[in-house]
PDB file of C-alpha atoms in Angstrom:
ATOM      1  CA  UNK Y 144      33.262 -48.215  32.873  1.00  0.00           C
ATOM      2  CA  UNK Y 145      30.007 -48.215  34.578  1.00  0.00           C
ATOM      3  CA  UNK Y 146      27.249 -45.724  33.631  1.00  0.00           C
ATOM      4  CA  UNK Y 147      25.569 -43.498  36.439  1.00  0.00           C
ATOM      5  CA  UNK Y 148      22.006 -44.953  37.343  1.00  0.00           C
ATOM      6  CA  UNK Y 149      19.393 -40.753  36.497  1.00  0.00           C
ATOM      7  CA  UNK Y 150      18.861 -39.005  39.905  1.00  0.00           C
ATOM      8  CA  UNK Y 151      15.641 -37.756  38.668  1.00  0.00           C
ATOM      9  CA  UNK Y 152      12.831 -39.857  36.279  1.00  0.00           C
ATOM     10  CA  UNK Y 153      13.326 -36.736  33.904  1.00  0.00           C
ATOM     11  CA  UNK Y 154      17.010 -37.571  33.828  1.00  0.00           C
ATOM     12  CA  UNK Y 155      15.665 -40.914  33.004  1.00  0.00           C
ATOM     13  CA  UNK Y 156      13.402 -40.612  30.565  1.00  0.00           C
ATOM     14  CA  UNK Y 157      16.212 -37.715  28.917  1.00  0.00           C
ATOM     15  CA  UNK Y 158      18.906 -40.238  28.725  1.00  0.00           C
ATOM     16  CA  UNK Y 159      16.645 -42.935  27.618  1.00  0.00           C
ATOM     17  CA  UNK Y 160      15.118 -40.501  24.566  1.00  0.00           C
ATOM     18  CA  UNK Y 161      18.613 -39.567  23.995  1.00  0.00           C
ATOM     19  CA  UNK Y 162      19.664 -43.705  23.047  1.00  0.00           C
ATOM     20  CA  UNK Y 163      16.745 -44.166  21.561  1.00  0.00           C
ATOM     21  CA  UNK Y 164      17.734 -44.759  17.821  1.00  0.00           C
ATOM     22  CA  UNK Y 165      13.441 -43.814  16.948  1.00  0.00           C
ATOM     23  CA  UNK Y 166      14.003 -40.190  18.548  1.00  0.00           C
ATOM     24  CA  UNK Y 167      17.423 -39.854  16.161  1.00  0.00           C
ATOM     25  CA  UNK Y 168      15.585 -41.194  13.342  1.00  0.00           C
ATOM     26  CA  UNK Y 169      12.211 -38.728  14.237  1.00  0.00           C
ATOM     27  CA  UNK Y 170      14.872 -35.738  14.565  1.00  0.00           C
ATOM     28  CA  UNK Y 171      17.095 -36.002  11.827  1.00  0.00           C
ATOM     29  CA  UNK Y 172      13.623 -36.333  10.042  1.00  0.00           C
ATOM     30  CA  UNK Y 173      12.308 -33.267  11.699  1.00  0.00           C
ATOM     31  CA  UNK Y 174      15.554 -31.021  11.080  1.00  0.00           C
ATOM     32  CA  UNK Y 175      15.471 -32.288   7.726  1.00  0.00           C
ATOM     33  CA  UNK Y 176      12.044 -30.830   6.924  1.00  0.00           C
ATOM     34  CA  UNK Y 177      13.319 -27.867   8.988  1.00  0.00           C
ATOM     35  CA  UNK Y 178      15.221 -26.704   6.777  1.00  0.00           C
ATOM     36  CA  UNK Y 179      13.179 -27.413   3.814  1.00  0.00           C
ATOM     37  CA  UNK Y 180      10.973 -25.136   5.387  1.00  0.00           C
ATOM     38  CA  UNK Y 181      13.856 -22.590   6.359  1.00  0.00           C
ATOM     39  CA  UNK Y 182      15.505 -22.388   3.102  1.00  0.00           C
ATOM     40  CA  UNK Y 183      11.574 -21.246   0.651  1.00  0.00           C
ATOM     41  CA  UNK Y 184      11.048 -18.718   3.231  1.00  0.00           C
ATOM     42  CA  UNK Y 185      13.961 -17.381   3.345  1.00  0.00           C
ATOM     43  CA  UNK Y 186      12.997 -14.054   1.978  1.00  0.00           C
ATOM     44  CA  UNK Y 187      14.052 -12.159  -1.409  1.00  0.00           C
ATOM     45  CA  UNK Y 188      17.448 -10.548  -1.930  1.00  0.00           C
ATOM     46  CA  UNK Y 189      16.502  -6.686  -0.909  1.00  0.00           C
ATOM     47  CA  UNK Y 190      16.739  -4.961  -4.474  1.00  0.00           C
ATOM     48  CA  UNK Y 191      19.257  -1.599  -3.269  1.00  0.00           C
ATOM     49  CA  UNK Y 192      17.754   1.508  -3.761  1.00  0.00           C
ATOM     50  CA  UNK Y 193      19.462   4.894  -3.866  1.00  0.00           C
ATOM     51  CA  UNK Y 194      19.738   7.496  -0.939  1.00  0.00           C
ATOM     52  CA  UNK Y 195      16.388   9.365  -0.465  1.00  0.00           C
ATOM     53  CA  UNK Y 196      17.065  13.209  -0.055  1.00  0.00           C
ATOM     54  CA  UNK Y 197      14.532  15.077   2.459  1.00  0.00           C
ATOM     55  CA  UNK Y 198      11.167  16.979  -0.139  1.00  0.00           C
ATOM     56  CA  UNK Y 199      10.150  20.301   1.266  1.00  0.00           C
ATOM     57  CA  UNK Y 200       7.511  21.656  -0.580  1.00  0.00           C
ATOM     58  CA  UNK Y 201       5.635  25.091   0.255  1.00  0.00           C
ATOM     59  CA  UNK Y 202       2.526  25.990   0.068  1.00  0.00           C
ATOM     60  CA  UNK Y 203       1.662  28.198  -4.348  1.00  0.00           C
ATOM     61  CA  UNK Y 204      -1.379  27.829  -6.286  1.00  0.00           C
ATOM     62  CA  UNK Y 205       0.975  28.065  -8.484  1.00  0.00           C
ATOM     63  CA  UNK Y 206       2.171  24.897  -8.725  1.00  0.00           C
ATOM     64  CA  UNK Y 207      -0.770  23.304  -9.365  1.00  0.00           C
ATOM     65  CA  UNK Y 208      -0.680  21.870 -13.376  1.00  0.00           C
ATOM     66  CA  UNK Y 209      -3.178  20.297 -15.378  1.00  0.00           C
ATOM     67  CA  UNK Y 210      -1.124  17.456 -15.662  1.00  0.00           C
ATOM     68  CA  UNK Y 211      -1.943  15.386 -14.446  1.00  0.00           C
ATOM     69  CA  UNK Y 212      -3.842  11.420 -14.593  1.00  0.00           C
ATOM     70  CA  UNK Y 213      -6.920  13.848 -15.541  1.00  0.00           C
ATOM     71  CA  UNK Y 214      -8.627  16.348 -17.087  1.00  0.00           C
ATOM     72  CA  UNK Y 215     -10.773  17.964 -14.808  1.00  0.00           C
ATOM     73  CA  UNK Y 216      -8.076  17.811 -12.286  1.00  0.00           C
ATOM     74  CA  UNK Y 217      -5.109  19.995 -11.063  1.00  0.00           C
ATOM     75  CA  UNK Y 218      -1.822  18.383  -9.502  1.00  0.00           C
ATOM     76  CA  UNK Y 219       0.287  20.160  -7.454  1.00  0.00           C
ATOM     77  CA  UNK Y 220       3.514  17.551  -6.740  1.00  0.00           C
ATOM     78  CA  UNK Y 221       5.207  17.684  -3.754  1.00  0.00           C
ATOM     79  CA  UNK Y 222       9.091  16.160  -4.265  1.00  0.00           C
ATOM     80  CA  UNK Y 223       7.908  12.960  -2.855  1.00  0.00           C
ATOM     81  CA  UNK Y 224       8.919  10.933  -6.482  1.00  0.00           C
ATOM     82  CA  UNK Y 225      12.531  12.323  -7.027  1.00  0.00           C
ATOM     83  CA  UNK Y 226      13.360  12.750  -3.685  1.00  0.00           C
ATOM     84  CA  UNK Y 227      12.701   8.518  -3.075  1.00  0.00           C
ATOM     85  CA  UNK Y 228      13.859   7.996  -6.851  1.00  0.00           C
ATOM     86  CA  UNK Y 229      10.366   6.718  -7.868  1.00  0.00           C
ATOM     87  CA  UNK Y 230       9.335   4.313  -4.166  1.00  0.00           C
ATOM     88  CA  UNK Y 231       6.484   6.874  -3.933  1.00  0.00           C
ATOM     89  CA  UNK Y 232       4.106   9.972  -5.047  1.00  0.00           C
ATOM     90  CA  UNK Y 233       2.322  12.521  -3.528  1.00  0.00           C
ATOM     91  CA  UNK Y 234       0.119  15.426  -4.479  1.00  0.00           C
ATOM     92  CA  UNK Y 235      -1.993  17.359  -3.751  1.00  0.00           C
ATOM     93  CA  UNK Y 236      -4.972  17.199  -6.393  1.00  0.00           C
ATOM     94  CA  UNK Y 237      -7.898  19.857  -6.965  1.00  0.00           C
ATOM     95  CA  UNK Y 238     -10.680  19.096  -8.440  1.00  0.00           C
ATOM     96  CA  UNK Y 239     -12.706  21.175 -11.215  1.00  0.00           C
ATOM     97  CA  UNK Y 240     -15.709  22.015 -10.177  1.00  0.00           C
ATOM     98  CA  UNK Y 241     -19.052  21.555 -11.304  1.00  0.00           C
ATOM     99  CA  UNK Y 242     -18.207  18.087 -11.348  1.00  0.00           C
ATOM    100  CA  UNK Y 243     -19.607  16.363 -14.592  1.00  0.00           C
ATOM    101  CA  UNK Y 244     -20.287  12.026 -13.717  1.00  0.00           C
ATOM    102  CA  UNK Y 245     -19.662  11.730 -17.395  1.00  0.00           C
ATOM    103  CA  UNK Y 246     -16.056  12.521 -17.662  1.00  0.00           C
ATOM    104  CA  UNK Y 247     -15.779  12.422 -13.294  1.00  0.00           C
ATOM    105  CA  UNK Y 248     -17.399   8.803 -13.543  1.00  0.00           C
ATOM    106  CA  UNK Y 249     -15.373   6.042 -14.778  1.00  0.00           C
ATOM    107  CA  UNK Y 250     -15.211   3.150 -13.323  1.00  0.00           C
ATOM    108  CA  UNK Y 251     -11.173   2.255 -13.226  1.00  0.00           C
ATOM    109  CA  UNK Y 252      -8.652   0.914 -10.178  1.00  0.00           C
ATOM    110  CA  UNK Y 253      -4.592   1.336 -10.798  1.00  0.00           C
ATOM    111  CA  UNK Y 254      -1.275  -0.715 -10.432  1.00  0.00           C
ATOM    112  CA  UNK Y 255      -0.515   0.117  -6.777  1.00  0.00           C
ATOM    113  CA  UNK Y 256       1.537  -1.406  -3.906  1.00  0.00           C
ATOM    114  CA  UNK Y 257      -0.185   1.065  -1.490  1.00  0.00           C
ATOM    115  CA  UNK Y 258      -2.800   4.144  -2.038  1.00  0.00           C
ATOM    116  CA  UNK Y 259      -4.152   6.036   0.100  1.00  0.00           C
ATOM    117  CA  UNK Y 260      -6.353   9.780  -0.530  1.00  0.00           C
ATOM    118  CA  UNK Y 261      -6.526  12.523   2.660  1.00  0.00           C
ATOM    119  CA  UNK Y 262      -9.361  15.420   1.922  1.00  0.00           C
ATOM    120  CA  UNK Y 263      -7.959  18.873   2.713  1.00  0.00           C
ATOM    121  CA  UNK Y 264     -11.108  20.682   1.872  1.00  0.00           C
ATOM    122  CA  UNK Y 265     -14.589  20.428   0.668  1.00  0.00           C
ATOM    123  CA  UNK Y 266     -16.278  16.960   0.270  1.00  0.00           C
ATOM    124  CA  UNK Y 267     -16.035  14.194  -2.430  1.00  0.00           C
ATOM    125  CA  UNK Y 268     -18.457  11.593  -3.397  1.00  0.00           C
ATOM    126  CA  UNK Y 269     -16.723   7.947  -3.498  1.00  0.00           C
ATOM    127  CA  UNK Y 270     -17.695   4.398  -4.481  1.00  0.00           C
ATOM    128  CA  UNK Y 271     -14.898   1.581  -4.343  1.00  0.00           C
ATOM    129  CA  UNK Y 272     -15.289  -1.577  -4.864  1.00  0.00           C
ATOM    130  CA  UNK Y 273     -16.520  -3.888  -1.181  1.00  0.00           C
ATOM    131  CA  UNK Y 274     -16.959  -0.253   0.423  1.00  0.00           C
ATOM    132  CA  UNK Y 275     -20.432   1.027  -2.141  1.00  0.00           C
ATOM    133  CA  UNK Y 276     -20.484   5.150  -1.753  1.00  0.00           C
ATOM    134  CA  UNK Y 277     -18.614   7.120   1.172  1.00  0.00           C
ATOM    135  CA  UNK Y 278     -18.796  10.283   1.149  1.00  0.00           C
ATOM    136  CA  UNK Y 279     -15.361  11.668   2.019  1.00  0.00           C
ATOM    137  CA  UNK Y 280     -15.186  14.796   3.887  1.00  0.00           C
ATOM    138  CA  UNK Y 281     -12.328  17.279   5.614  1.00  0.00           C
ATOM    139  CA  UNK Y 282     -10.626  14.947   7.652  1.00  0.00           C
ATOM    140  CA  UNK Y 283     -11.298  11.587   5.526  1.00  0.00           C
ATOM    141  CA  UNK Y 284      -8.518   9.198   4.578  1.00  0.00           C
ATOM    142  CA  UNK Y 285      -9.138   6.591   3.378  1.00  0.00           C
ATOM    143  CA  UNK Y 286      -6.802   3.675   2.046  1.00  0.00           C
ATOM    144  CA  UNK Y 287      -7.482   1.579  -2.055  1.00  0.00           C
ATOM    145  CA  UNK Y 288      -6.225  -1.564  -2.199  1.00  0.00           C
ATOM    146  CA  UNK Y 289      -4.496  -2.481  -4.700  1.00  0.00           C
ATOM    147  CA  UNK Y 290      -5.673  -2.880  -8.224  1.00  0.00           C
ATOM    148  CA  UNK Y 291      -8.971  -1.653  -5.646  1.00  0.00           C
ATOM    149  CA  UNK Y 292     -12.592  -1.085  -8.739  1.00  0.00           C
ATOM    150  CA  UNK Y 293     -13.112   2.564  -8.169  1.00  0.00           C
ATOM    151  CA  UNK Y 294     -14.613   6.179  -8.964  1.00  0.00           C
ATOM    152  CA  UNK Y 295     -15.417   9.853  -8.489  1.00  0.00           C
ATOM    153  CA  UNK Y 296     -19.376  10.126  -8.310  1.00  0.00           C
ATOM    154  CA  UNK Y 297     -18.593  14.200  -7.096  1.00  0.00           C
ATOM    155  CA  UNK Y 298     -17.091  16.106  -5.484  1.00  0.00           C
ATOM    156  CA  UNK Y 299     -17.444  20.155  -4.038  1.00  0.00           C
ATOM    157  CA  UNK Y 300     -16.346  22.897  -6.448  1.00  0.00           C
ATOM    158  CA  UNK Y 301     -13.361  23.656  -3.619  1.00  0.00           C
ATOM    159  CA  UNK Y 302     -12.147  20.084  -3.027  1.00  0.00           C
ATOM    160  CA  UNK Y 303      -8.289  19.847  -2.523  1.00  0.00           C
ATOM    161  CA  UNK Y 304      -7.608  16.199  -2.080  1.00  0.00           C
ATOM    162  CA  UNK Y 305      -3.558  15.172  -0.485  1.00  0.00           C
ATOM    163  CA  UNK Y 306      -2.971  11.452  -2.478  1.00  0.00           C
ATOM    164  CA  UNK Y 307       0.201   9.342  -2.024  1.00  0.00           C
ATOM    165  CA  UNK Y 308       1.596   6.173  -4.364  1.00  0.00           C
ATOM    166  CA  UNK Y 309       3.522   4.113  -4.353  1.00  0.00           C
ATOM    167  CA  UNK Y 310       5.818   3.113  -6.302  1.00  0.00           C
ATOM    168  CA  UNK Y 311       5.853   6.813  -7.820  1.00  0.00           C
ATOM    169  CA  UNK Y 312       5.365   5.179 -11.237  1.00  0.00           C
ATOM    170  CA  UNK Y 313       2.014   3.335 -11.708  1.00  0.00           C
ATOM    171  CA  UNK Y 314      -0.530   1.853 -14.354  1.00  0.00           C
ATOM    172  CA  UNK Y 315      -4.312   3.266 -13.938  1.00  0.00           C
ATOM    173  CA  UNK Y 316      -7.178   0.645 -16.434  1.00  0.00           C
ATOM    174  CA  UNK Y 317      -9.893   2.525 -16.936  1.00  0.00           C
ATOM    175  CA  UNK Y 318     -12.481   0.049 -18.005  1.00  0.00           C
ATOM    176  CA  UNK Y 319     -15.767  -0.105 -18.889  1.00  0.00           C
ATOM    177  CA  UNK Y 320     -19.651  -0.716 -17.969  1.00  0.00           C
TER     178      UNK Y 320
END
């Protein structure tokens, strides 16, 4: 049986491309290349996490403890680490004044995925690698990318900071100058 002649130029072009052996070879090469790219770009399997629970924390002055990372600070744990099964940690930090730069101003970094700080009260002067010195006041917030070198230079006697870190457990590395 005779084939019907295409009625338009576009249809004729499409029919010719379907018949072309070069087109078939090109298409199979592209599709196999696409498969390889897709295989490489496949997302990593998500790790099963325990179900998170609600954490509620009300302000109580007696909840500030001297059991955190720094001796010159008192920490009020907000219960996020337990509620998130280690996914995140959040605490309010009260830096104890007056600031002693020989104890406080030590360049360091943290092995974290995310860290942010928000000034609730008072002020703090920080140094962040690539940013330099910055004076943070109530309402100021900043993130500290993973492994960014930073230090506190000075702070007011009444400073309080909110800090959120992922994951809850992390390592801190102090650098010698």
